[in-house]
Tab-separated table of C-alpha atoms in Angstrom:
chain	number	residue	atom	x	y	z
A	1	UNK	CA	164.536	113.377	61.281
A	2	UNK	CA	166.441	110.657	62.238
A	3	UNK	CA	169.026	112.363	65.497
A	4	UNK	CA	169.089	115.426	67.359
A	5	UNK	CA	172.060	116.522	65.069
A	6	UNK	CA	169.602	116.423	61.768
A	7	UNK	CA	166.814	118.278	63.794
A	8	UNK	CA	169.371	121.043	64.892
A	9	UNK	CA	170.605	121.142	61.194
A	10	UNK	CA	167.267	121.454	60.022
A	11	UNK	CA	166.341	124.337	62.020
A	12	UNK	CA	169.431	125.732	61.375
A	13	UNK	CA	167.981	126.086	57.927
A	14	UNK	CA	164.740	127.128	58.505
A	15	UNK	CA	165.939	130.147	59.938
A	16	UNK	CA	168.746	130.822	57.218
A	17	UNK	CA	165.737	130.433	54.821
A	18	UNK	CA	163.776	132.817	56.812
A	19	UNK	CA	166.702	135.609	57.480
A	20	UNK	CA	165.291	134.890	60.982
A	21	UNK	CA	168.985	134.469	62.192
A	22	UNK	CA	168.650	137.939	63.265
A	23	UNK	CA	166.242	137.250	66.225
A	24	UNK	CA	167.599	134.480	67.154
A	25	UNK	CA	169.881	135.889	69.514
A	26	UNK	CA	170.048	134.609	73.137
A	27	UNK	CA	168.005	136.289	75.395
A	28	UNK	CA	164.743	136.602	72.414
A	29	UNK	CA	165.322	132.605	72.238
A	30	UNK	CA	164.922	132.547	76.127
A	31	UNK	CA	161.986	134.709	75.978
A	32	UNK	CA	160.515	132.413	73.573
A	33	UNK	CA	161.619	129.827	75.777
A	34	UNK	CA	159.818	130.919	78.932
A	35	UNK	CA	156.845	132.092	76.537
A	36	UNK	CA	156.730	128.259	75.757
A	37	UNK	CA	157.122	126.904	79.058
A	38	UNK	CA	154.296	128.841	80.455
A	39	UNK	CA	152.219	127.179	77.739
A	40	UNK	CA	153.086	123.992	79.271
A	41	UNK	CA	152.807	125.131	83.031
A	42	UNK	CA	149.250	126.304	81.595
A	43	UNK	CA	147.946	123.196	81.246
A	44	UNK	CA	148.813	121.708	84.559
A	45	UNK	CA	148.228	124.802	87.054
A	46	UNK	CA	144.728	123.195	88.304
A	47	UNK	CA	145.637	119.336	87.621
A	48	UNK	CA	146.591	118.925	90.683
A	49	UNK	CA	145.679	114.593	91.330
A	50	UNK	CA	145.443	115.294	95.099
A	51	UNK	CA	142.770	117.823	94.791
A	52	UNK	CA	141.063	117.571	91.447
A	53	UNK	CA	139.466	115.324	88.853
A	54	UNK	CA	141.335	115.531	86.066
A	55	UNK	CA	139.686	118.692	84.135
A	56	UNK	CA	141.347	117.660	80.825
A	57	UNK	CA	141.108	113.737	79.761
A	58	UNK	CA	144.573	111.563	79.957
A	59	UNK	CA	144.687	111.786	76.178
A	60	UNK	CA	143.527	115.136	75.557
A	61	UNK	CA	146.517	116.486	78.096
A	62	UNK	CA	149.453	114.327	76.936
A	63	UNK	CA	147.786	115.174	73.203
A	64	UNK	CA	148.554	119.121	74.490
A	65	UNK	CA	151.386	118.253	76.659
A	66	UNK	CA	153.621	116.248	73.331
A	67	UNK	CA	152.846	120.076	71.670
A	68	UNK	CA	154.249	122.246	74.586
A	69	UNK	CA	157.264	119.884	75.164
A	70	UNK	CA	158.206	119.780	71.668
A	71	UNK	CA	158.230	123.579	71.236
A	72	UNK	CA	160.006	124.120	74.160
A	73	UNK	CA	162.368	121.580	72.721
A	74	UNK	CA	162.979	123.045	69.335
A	75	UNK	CA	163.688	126.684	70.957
A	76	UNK	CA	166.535	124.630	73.075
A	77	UNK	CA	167.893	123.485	70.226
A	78	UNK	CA	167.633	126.508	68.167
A	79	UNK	CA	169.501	128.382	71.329
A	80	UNK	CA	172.120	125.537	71.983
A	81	UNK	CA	173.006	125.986	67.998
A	82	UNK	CA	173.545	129.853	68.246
A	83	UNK	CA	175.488	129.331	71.497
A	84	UNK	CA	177.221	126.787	70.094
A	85	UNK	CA	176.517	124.321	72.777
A	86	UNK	CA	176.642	120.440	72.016
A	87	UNK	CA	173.219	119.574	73.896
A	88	UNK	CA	174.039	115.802	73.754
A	89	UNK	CA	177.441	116.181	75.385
A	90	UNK	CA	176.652	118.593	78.097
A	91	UNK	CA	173.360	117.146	79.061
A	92	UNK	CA	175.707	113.673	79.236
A	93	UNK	CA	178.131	115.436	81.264
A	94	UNK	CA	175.560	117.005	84.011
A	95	UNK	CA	173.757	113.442	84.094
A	96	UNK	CA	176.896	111.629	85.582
A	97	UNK	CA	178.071	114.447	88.066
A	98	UNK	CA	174.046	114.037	89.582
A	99	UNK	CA	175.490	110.434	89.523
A	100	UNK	CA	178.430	111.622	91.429
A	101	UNK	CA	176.624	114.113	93.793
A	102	UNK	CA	173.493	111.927	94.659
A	103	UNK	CA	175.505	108.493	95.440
A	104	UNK	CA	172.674	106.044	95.513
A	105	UNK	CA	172.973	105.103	99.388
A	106	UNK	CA	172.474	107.996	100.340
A	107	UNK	CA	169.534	109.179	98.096
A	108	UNK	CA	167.388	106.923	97.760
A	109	UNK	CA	163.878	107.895	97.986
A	110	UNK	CA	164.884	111.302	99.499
A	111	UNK	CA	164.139	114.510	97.220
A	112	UNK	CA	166.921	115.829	95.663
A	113	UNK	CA	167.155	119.014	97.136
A	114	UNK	CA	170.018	121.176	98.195
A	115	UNK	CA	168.273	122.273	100.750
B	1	UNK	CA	175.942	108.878	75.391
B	2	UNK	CA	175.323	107.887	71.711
B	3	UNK	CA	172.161	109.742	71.284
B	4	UNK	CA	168.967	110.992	72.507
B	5	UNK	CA	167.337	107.716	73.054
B	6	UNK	CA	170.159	106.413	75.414
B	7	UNK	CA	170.705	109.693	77.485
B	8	UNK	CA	167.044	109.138	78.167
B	9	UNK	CA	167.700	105.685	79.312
B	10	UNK	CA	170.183	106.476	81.340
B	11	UNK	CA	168.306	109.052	83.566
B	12	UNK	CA	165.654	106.505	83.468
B	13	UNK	CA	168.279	104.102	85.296
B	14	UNK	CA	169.416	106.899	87.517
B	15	UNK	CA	165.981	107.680	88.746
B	16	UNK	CA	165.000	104.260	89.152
B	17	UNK	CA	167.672	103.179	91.622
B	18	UNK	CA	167.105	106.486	93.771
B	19	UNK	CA	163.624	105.249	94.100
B	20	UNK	CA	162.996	109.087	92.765
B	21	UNK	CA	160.309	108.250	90.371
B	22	UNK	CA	157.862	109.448	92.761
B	23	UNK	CA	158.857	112.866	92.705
B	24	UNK	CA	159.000	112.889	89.065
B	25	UNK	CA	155.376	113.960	88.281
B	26	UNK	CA	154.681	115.710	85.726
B	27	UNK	CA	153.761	118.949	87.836
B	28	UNK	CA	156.905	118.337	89.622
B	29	UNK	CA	158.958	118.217	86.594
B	30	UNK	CA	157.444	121.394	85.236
B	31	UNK	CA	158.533	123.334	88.596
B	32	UNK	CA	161.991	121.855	88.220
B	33	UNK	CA	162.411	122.797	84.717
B	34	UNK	CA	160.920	126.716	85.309
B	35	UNK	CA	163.936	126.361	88.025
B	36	UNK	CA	166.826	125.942	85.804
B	37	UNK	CA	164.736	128.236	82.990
B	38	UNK	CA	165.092	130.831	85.830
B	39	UNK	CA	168.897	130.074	86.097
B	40	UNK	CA	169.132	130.487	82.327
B	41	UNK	CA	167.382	133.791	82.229
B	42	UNK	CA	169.291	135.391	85.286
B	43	UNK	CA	172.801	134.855	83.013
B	44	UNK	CA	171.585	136.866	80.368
B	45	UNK	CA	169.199	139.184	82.554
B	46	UNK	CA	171.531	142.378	82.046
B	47	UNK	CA	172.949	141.380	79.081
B	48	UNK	CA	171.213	143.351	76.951
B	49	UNK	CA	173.901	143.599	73.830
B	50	UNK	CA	172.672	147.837	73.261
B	51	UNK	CA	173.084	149.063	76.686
B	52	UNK	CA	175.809	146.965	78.061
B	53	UNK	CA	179.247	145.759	77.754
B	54	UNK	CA	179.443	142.176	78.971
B	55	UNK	CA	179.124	141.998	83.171
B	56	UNK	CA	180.363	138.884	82.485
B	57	UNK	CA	182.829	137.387	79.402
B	58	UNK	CA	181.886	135.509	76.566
B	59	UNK	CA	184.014	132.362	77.374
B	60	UNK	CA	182.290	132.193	81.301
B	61	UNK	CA	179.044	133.140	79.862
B	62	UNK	CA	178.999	130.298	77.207
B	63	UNK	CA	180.203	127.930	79.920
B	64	UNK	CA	177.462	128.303	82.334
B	65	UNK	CA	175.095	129.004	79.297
B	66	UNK	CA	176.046	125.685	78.662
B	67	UNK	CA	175.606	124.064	82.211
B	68	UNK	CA	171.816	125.837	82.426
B	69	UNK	CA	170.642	124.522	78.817
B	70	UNK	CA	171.830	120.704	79.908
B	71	UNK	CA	170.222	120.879	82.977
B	72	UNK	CA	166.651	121.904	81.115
B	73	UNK	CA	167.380	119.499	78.406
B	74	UNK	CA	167.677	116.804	81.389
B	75	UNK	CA	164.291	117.864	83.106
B	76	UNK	CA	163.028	117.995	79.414
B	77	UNK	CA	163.542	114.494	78.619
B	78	UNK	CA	162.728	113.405	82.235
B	79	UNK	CA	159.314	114.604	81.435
B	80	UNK	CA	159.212	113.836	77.939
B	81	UNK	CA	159.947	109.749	79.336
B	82	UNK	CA	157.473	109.958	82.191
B	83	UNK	CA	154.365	111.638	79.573
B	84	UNK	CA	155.269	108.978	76.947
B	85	UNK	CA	156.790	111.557	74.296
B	86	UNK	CA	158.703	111.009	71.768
B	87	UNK	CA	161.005	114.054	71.793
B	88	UNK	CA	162.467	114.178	68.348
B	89	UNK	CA	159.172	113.042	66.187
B	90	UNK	CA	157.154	115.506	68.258
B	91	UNK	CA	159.566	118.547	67.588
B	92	UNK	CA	160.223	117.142	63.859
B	93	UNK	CA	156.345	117.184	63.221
B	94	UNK	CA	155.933	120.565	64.916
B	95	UNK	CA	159.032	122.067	62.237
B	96	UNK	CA	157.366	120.727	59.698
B	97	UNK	CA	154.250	122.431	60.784
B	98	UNK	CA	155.829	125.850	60.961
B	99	UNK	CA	157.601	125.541	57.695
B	100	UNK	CA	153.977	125.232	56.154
B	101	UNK	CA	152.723	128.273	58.548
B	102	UNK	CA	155.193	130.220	57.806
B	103	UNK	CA	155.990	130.111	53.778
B	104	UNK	CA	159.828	131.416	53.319
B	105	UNK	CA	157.970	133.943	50.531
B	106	UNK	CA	155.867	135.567	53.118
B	107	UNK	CA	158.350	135.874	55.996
B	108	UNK	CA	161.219	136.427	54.845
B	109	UNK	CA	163.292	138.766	57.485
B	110	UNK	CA	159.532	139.256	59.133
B	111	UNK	CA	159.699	137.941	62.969
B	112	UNK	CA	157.275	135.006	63.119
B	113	UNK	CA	154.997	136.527	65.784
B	114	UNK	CA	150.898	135.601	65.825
B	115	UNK	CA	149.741	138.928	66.236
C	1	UNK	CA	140.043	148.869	94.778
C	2	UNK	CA	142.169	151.271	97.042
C	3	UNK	CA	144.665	149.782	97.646
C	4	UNK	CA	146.762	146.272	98.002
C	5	UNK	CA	144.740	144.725	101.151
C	6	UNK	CA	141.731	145.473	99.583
C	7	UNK	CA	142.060	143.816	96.054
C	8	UNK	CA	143.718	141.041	98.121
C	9	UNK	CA	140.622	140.334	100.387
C	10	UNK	CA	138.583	140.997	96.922
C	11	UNK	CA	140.287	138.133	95.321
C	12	UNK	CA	139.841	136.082	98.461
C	13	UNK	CA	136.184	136.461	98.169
C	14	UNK	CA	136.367	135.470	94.768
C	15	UNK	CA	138.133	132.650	95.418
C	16	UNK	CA	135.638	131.599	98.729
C	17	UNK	CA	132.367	132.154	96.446
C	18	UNK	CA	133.714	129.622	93.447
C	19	UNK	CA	134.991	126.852	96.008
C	20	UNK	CA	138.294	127.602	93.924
C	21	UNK	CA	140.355	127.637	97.374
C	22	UNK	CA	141.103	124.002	97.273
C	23	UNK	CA	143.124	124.682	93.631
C	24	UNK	CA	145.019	127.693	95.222
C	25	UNK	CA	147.671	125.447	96.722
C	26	UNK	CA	150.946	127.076	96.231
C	27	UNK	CA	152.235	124.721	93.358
C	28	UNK	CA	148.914	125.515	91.669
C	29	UNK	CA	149.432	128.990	92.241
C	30	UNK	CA	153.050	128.803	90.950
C	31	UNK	CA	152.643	126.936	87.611
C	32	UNK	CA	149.663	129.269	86.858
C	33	UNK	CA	151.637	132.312	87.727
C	34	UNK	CA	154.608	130.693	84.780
C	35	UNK	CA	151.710	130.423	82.523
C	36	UNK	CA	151.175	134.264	82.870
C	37	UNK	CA	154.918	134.729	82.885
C	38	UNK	CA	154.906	132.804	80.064
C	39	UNK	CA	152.407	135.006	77.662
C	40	UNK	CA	154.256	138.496	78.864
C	41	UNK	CA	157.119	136.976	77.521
C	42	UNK	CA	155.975	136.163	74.128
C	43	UNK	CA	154.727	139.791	74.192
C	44	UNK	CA	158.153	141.128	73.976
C	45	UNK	CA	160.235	138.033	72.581
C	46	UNK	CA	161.017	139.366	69.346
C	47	UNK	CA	160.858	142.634	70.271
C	48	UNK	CA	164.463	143.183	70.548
C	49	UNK	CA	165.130	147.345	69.579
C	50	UNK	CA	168.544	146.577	68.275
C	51	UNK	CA	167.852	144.261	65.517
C	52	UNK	CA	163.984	144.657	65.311
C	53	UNK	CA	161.306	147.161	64.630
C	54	UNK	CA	158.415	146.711	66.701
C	55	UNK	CA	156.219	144.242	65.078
C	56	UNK	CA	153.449	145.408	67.241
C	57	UNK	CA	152.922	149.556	67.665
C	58	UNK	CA	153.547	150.468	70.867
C	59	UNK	CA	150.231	151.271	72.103
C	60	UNK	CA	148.838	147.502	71.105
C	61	UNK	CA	151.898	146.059	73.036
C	62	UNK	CA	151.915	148.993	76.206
C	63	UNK	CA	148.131	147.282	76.140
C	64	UNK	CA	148.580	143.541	76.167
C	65	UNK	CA	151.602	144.206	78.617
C	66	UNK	CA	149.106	146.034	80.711
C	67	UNK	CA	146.824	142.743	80.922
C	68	UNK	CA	149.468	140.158	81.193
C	69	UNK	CA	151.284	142.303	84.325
C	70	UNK	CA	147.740	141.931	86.269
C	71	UNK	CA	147.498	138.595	85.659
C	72	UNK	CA	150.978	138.093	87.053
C	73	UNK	CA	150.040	140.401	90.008
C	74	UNK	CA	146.789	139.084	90.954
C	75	UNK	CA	148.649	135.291	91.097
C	76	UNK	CA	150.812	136.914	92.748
C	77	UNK	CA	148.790	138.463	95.331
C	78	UNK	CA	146.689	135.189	95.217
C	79	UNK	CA	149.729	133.069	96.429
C	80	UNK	CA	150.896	135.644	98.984
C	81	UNK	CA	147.681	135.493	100.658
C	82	UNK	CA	147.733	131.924	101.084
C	83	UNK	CA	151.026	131.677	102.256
C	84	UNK	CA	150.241	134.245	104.834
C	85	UNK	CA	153.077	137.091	103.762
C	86	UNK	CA	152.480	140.630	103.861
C	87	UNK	CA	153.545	141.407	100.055
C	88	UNK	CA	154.217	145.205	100.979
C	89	UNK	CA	156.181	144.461	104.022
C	90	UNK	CA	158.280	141.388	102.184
C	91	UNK	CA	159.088	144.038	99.085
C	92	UNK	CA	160.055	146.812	101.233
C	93	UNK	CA	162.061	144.983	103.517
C	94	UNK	CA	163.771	143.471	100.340
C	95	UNK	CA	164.601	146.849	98.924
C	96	UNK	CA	166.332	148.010	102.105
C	97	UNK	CA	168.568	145.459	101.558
C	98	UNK	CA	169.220	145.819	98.298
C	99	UNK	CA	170.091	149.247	99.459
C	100	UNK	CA	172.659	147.964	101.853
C	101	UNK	CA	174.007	145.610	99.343
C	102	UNK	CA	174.686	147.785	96.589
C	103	UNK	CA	175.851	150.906	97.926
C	104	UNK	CA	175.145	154.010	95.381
C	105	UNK	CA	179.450	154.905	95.274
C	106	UNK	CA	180.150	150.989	94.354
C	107	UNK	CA	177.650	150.391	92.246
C	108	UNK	CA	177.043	153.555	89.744
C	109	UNK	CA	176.261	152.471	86.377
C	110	UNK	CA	177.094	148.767	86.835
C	111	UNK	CA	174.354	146.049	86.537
C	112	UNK	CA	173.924	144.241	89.395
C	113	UNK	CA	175.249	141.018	88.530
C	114	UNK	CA	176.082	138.733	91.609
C	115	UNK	CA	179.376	137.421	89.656
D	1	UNK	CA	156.767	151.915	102.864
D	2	UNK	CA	152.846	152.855	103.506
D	3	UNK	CA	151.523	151.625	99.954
D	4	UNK	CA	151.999	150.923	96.230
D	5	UNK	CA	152.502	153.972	95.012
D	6	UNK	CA	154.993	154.722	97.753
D	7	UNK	CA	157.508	151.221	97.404
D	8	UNK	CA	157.115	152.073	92.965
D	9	UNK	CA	158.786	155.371	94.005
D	10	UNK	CA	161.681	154.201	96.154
D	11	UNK	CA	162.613	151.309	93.596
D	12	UNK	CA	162.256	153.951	91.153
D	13	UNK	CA	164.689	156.578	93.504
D	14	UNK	CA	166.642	153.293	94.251
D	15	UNK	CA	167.277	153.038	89.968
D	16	UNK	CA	168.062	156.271	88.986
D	17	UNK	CA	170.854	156.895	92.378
D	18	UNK	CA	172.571	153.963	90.571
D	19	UNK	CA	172.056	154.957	87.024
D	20	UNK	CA	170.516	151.354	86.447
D	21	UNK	CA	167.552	152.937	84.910
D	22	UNK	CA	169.284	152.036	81.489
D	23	UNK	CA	169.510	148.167	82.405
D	24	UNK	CA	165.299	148.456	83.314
D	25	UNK	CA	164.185	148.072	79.620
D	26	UNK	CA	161.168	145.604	79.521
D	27	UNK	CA	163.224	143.217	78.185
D	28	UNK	CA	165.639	142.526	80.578
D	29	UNK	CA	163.277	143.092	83.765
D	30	UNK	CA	161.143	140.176	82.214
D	31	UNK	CA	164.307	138.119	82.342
D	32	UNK	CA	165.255	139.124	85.786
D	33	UNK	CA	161.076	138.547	86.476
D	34	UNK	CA	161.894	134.707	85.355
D	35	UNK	CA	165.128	134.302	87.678
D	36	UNK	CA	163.160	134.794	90.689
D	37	UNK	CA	160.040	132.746	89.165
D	38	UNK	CA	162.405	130.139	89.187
D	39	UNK	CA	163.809	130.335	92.208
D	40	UNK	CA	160.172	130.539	93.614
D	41	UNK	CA	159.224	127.193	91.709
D	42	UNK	CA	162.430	125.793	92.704
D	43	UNK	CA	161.283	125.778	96.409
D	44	UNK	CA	158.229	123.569	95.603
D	45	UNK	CA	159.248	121.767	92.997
D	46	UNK	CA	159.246	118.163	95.192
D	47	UNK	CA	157.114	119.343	97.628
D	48	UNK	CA	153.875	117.592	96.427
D	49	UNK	CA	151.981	117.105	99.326
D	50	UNK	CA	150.395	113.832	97.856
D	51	UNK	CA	153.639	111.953	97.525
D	52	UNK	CA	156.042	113.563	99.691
D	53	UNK	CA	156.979	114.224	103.469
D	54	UNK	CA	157.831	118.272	103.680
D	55	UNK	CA	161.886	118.526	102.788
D	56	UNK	CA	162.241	121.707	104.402
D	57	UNK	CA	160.209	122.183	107.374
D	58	UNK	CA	157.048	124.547	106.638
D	59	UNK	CA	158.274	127.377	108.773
D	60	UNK	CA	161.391	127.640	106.591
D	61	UNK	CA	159.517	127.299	103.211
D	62	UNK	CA	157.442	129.891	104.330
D	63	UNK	CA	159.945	132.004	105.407
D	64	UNK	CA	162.180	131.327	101.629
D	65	UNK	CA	158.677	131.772	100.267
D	66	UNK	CA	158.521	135.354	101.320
D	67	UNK	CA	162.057	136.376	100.081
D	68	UNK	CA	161.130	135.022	96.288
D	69	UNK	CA	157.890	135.964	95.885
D	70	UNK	CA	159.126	140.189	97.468
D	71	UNK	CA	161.946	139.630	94.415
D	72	UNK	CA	159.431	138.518	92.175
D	73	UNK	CA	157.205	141.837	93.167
D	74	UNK	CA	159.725	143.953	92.746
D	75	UNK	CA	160.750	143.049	89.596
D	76	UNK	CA	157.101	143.443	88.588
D	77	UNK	CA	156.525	147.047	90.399
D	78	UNK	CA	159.718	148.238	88.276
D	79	UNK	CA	158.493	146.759	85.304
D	80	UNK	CA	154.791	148.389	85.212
D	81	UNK	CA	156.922	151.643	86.131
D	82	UNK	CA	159.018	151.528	83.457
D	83	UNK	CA	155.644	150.434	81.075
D	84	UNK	CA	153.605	152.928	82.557
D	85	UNK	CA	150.836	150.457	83.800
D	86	UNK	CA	148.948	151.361	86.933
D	87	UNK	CA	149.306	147.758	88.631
D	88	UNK	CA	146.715	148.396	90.975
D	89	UNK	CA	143.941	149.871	88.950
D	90	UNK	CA	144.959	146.930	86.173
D	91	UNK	CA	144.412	144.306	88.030
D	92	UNK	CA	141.016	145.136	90.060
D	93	UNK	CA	140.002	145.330	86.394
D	94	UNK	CA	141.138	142.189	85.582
D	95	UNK	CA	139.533	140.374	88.461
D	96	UNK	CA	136.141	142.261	87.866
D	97	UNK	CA	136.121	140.970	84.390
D	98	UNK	CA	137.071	137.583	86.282
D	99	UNK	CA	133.712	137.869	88.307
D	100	UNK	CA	131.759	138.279	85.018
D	101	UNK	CA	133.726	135.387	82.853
D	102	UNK	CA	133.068	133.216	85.586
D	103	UNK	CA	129.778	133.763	86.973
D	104	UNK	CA	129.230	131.621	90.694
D	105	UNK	CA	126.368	129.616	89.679
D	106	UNK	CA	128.420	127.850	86.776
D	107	UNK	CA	132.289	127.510	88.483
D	108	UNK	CA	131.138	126.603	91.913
D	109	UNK	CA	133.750	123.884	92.661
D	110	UNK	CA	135.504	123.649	88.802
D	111	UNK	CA	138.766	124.894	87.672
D	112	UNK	CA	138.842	127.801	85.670
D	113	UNK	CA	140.528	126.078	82.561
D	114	UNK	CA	139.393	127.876	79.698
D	115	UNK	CA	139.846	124.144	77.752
């Protein structure tokens, strides 16, 4: 695929193809979502470089990692489609108010937490 | 933003001159991210299109729908830059994977589950 | 076990014979917990009664529910423990609360939605 | 509450004074599970010990800590109710079967990736 725009419209098909338009309602896509997610979290719970060796090699885990990421990514996509949500242009949007909200001089190098 | 490629850049930029790229760990990340999945799941929690009419209205719905999906999308290609993934050939690849897993002929109107 | 105290000191001992303490930090603890969170999910993703008959009988999915709920608990349980809070006591006090904040009269039939 | 069995029962008496028994299908419980996994992650997620100084000082993690993972609990107590699992007796299974996957002699000191 060559954008996000082709990928969306390509999964858009797969599903019409499928009659899997059906499931794909909101909170089934989220579940799917999460179900993804965990996959990913999965992989990381014990890699913790403070505490352990690496129980996975570098390759093997960002092998495993480029999986998890992409399905996660392609359930996004599928759920920013049905809620008719340009990903592009809101993702864009939230990147400069951070800009806004975490003014360089007085963030830098301090976690950005509301907290 | 013009695409995928450049929003990427850009938060690359914005986490360089906070000096936040040390937070921005791949376990790190993966907390963040469950964060705003969490935020995603609570809109839709009691939502639940058989029992309920709408606690909340389509338009406001859609709108913070929209604010929770950019803000994993963001996390997603934070993590996706730091782990060396290429978003859009990993998710293309893993399509074209389930379009040969799942022939149209054998699953048509059938929800794609494993079990 | 007989109760809560006793399957957490159980799982302590687990823990304390393996030498697995040093991975039960609590950001260990949490990603492993999403993992778990993750596979109840997929469970009961597609399982949406309004659009979908169950693609798994009930009694398979009452099942794998069953086993994915523990594994949430005992994380659960786990991460309580080493943050020193009394689960019970945290819960309960939590439901009085919710009692307070959602009074039966204003409340009847409405989902709790905070907005 | 004294036990278990006794906080299931007043979160159960606590759904059906409000009629919200009808929002408590697995579904949307799992959802409402997520929310407060999130939240719970969203406490930790830049507090990596390795890399960071403590944003919020431990006795006020600690204390957010508790709040999260109490919602987190009782989202999972209503949930077994409403599947009919006995959480208790479920998970001292689940850890037994634990004790014989991973024998001491083998997992002294490793991770318990199954990879």
């Amino acid at each position: 695929v060559s954008d996000l725009a082709d990928l969306t419209a390509k999964y858009r098909e797969f599903s019409k193809e499928r009659d899997w338009e059906k499931f794909h309602d909101p909170r089934s896509l989220i579940l799917a979502l999460v179900g993804e997610v965990g996959e990913l979290a999965e992989l990381f719970q014990w890699e913790d470089p403070s505490v352990n060796e690496s129980q996975i090699s570098r390759t093997a885990l960002q092998q495993r990692a480029s999986e998890e990421v992409a399905d996660i990514f392609l359930y996004l996509i599928r759920l920013a489609d049905v809620l008719q949500i340009d990903l592009l242009q809101a993702a864009s949007l939230k990147l400069t108010r951070a800009e806004e909200r975490f003014p360089v001089s007085d963030f830098v190098g301090r976690a950005p937490t509301k907290r």
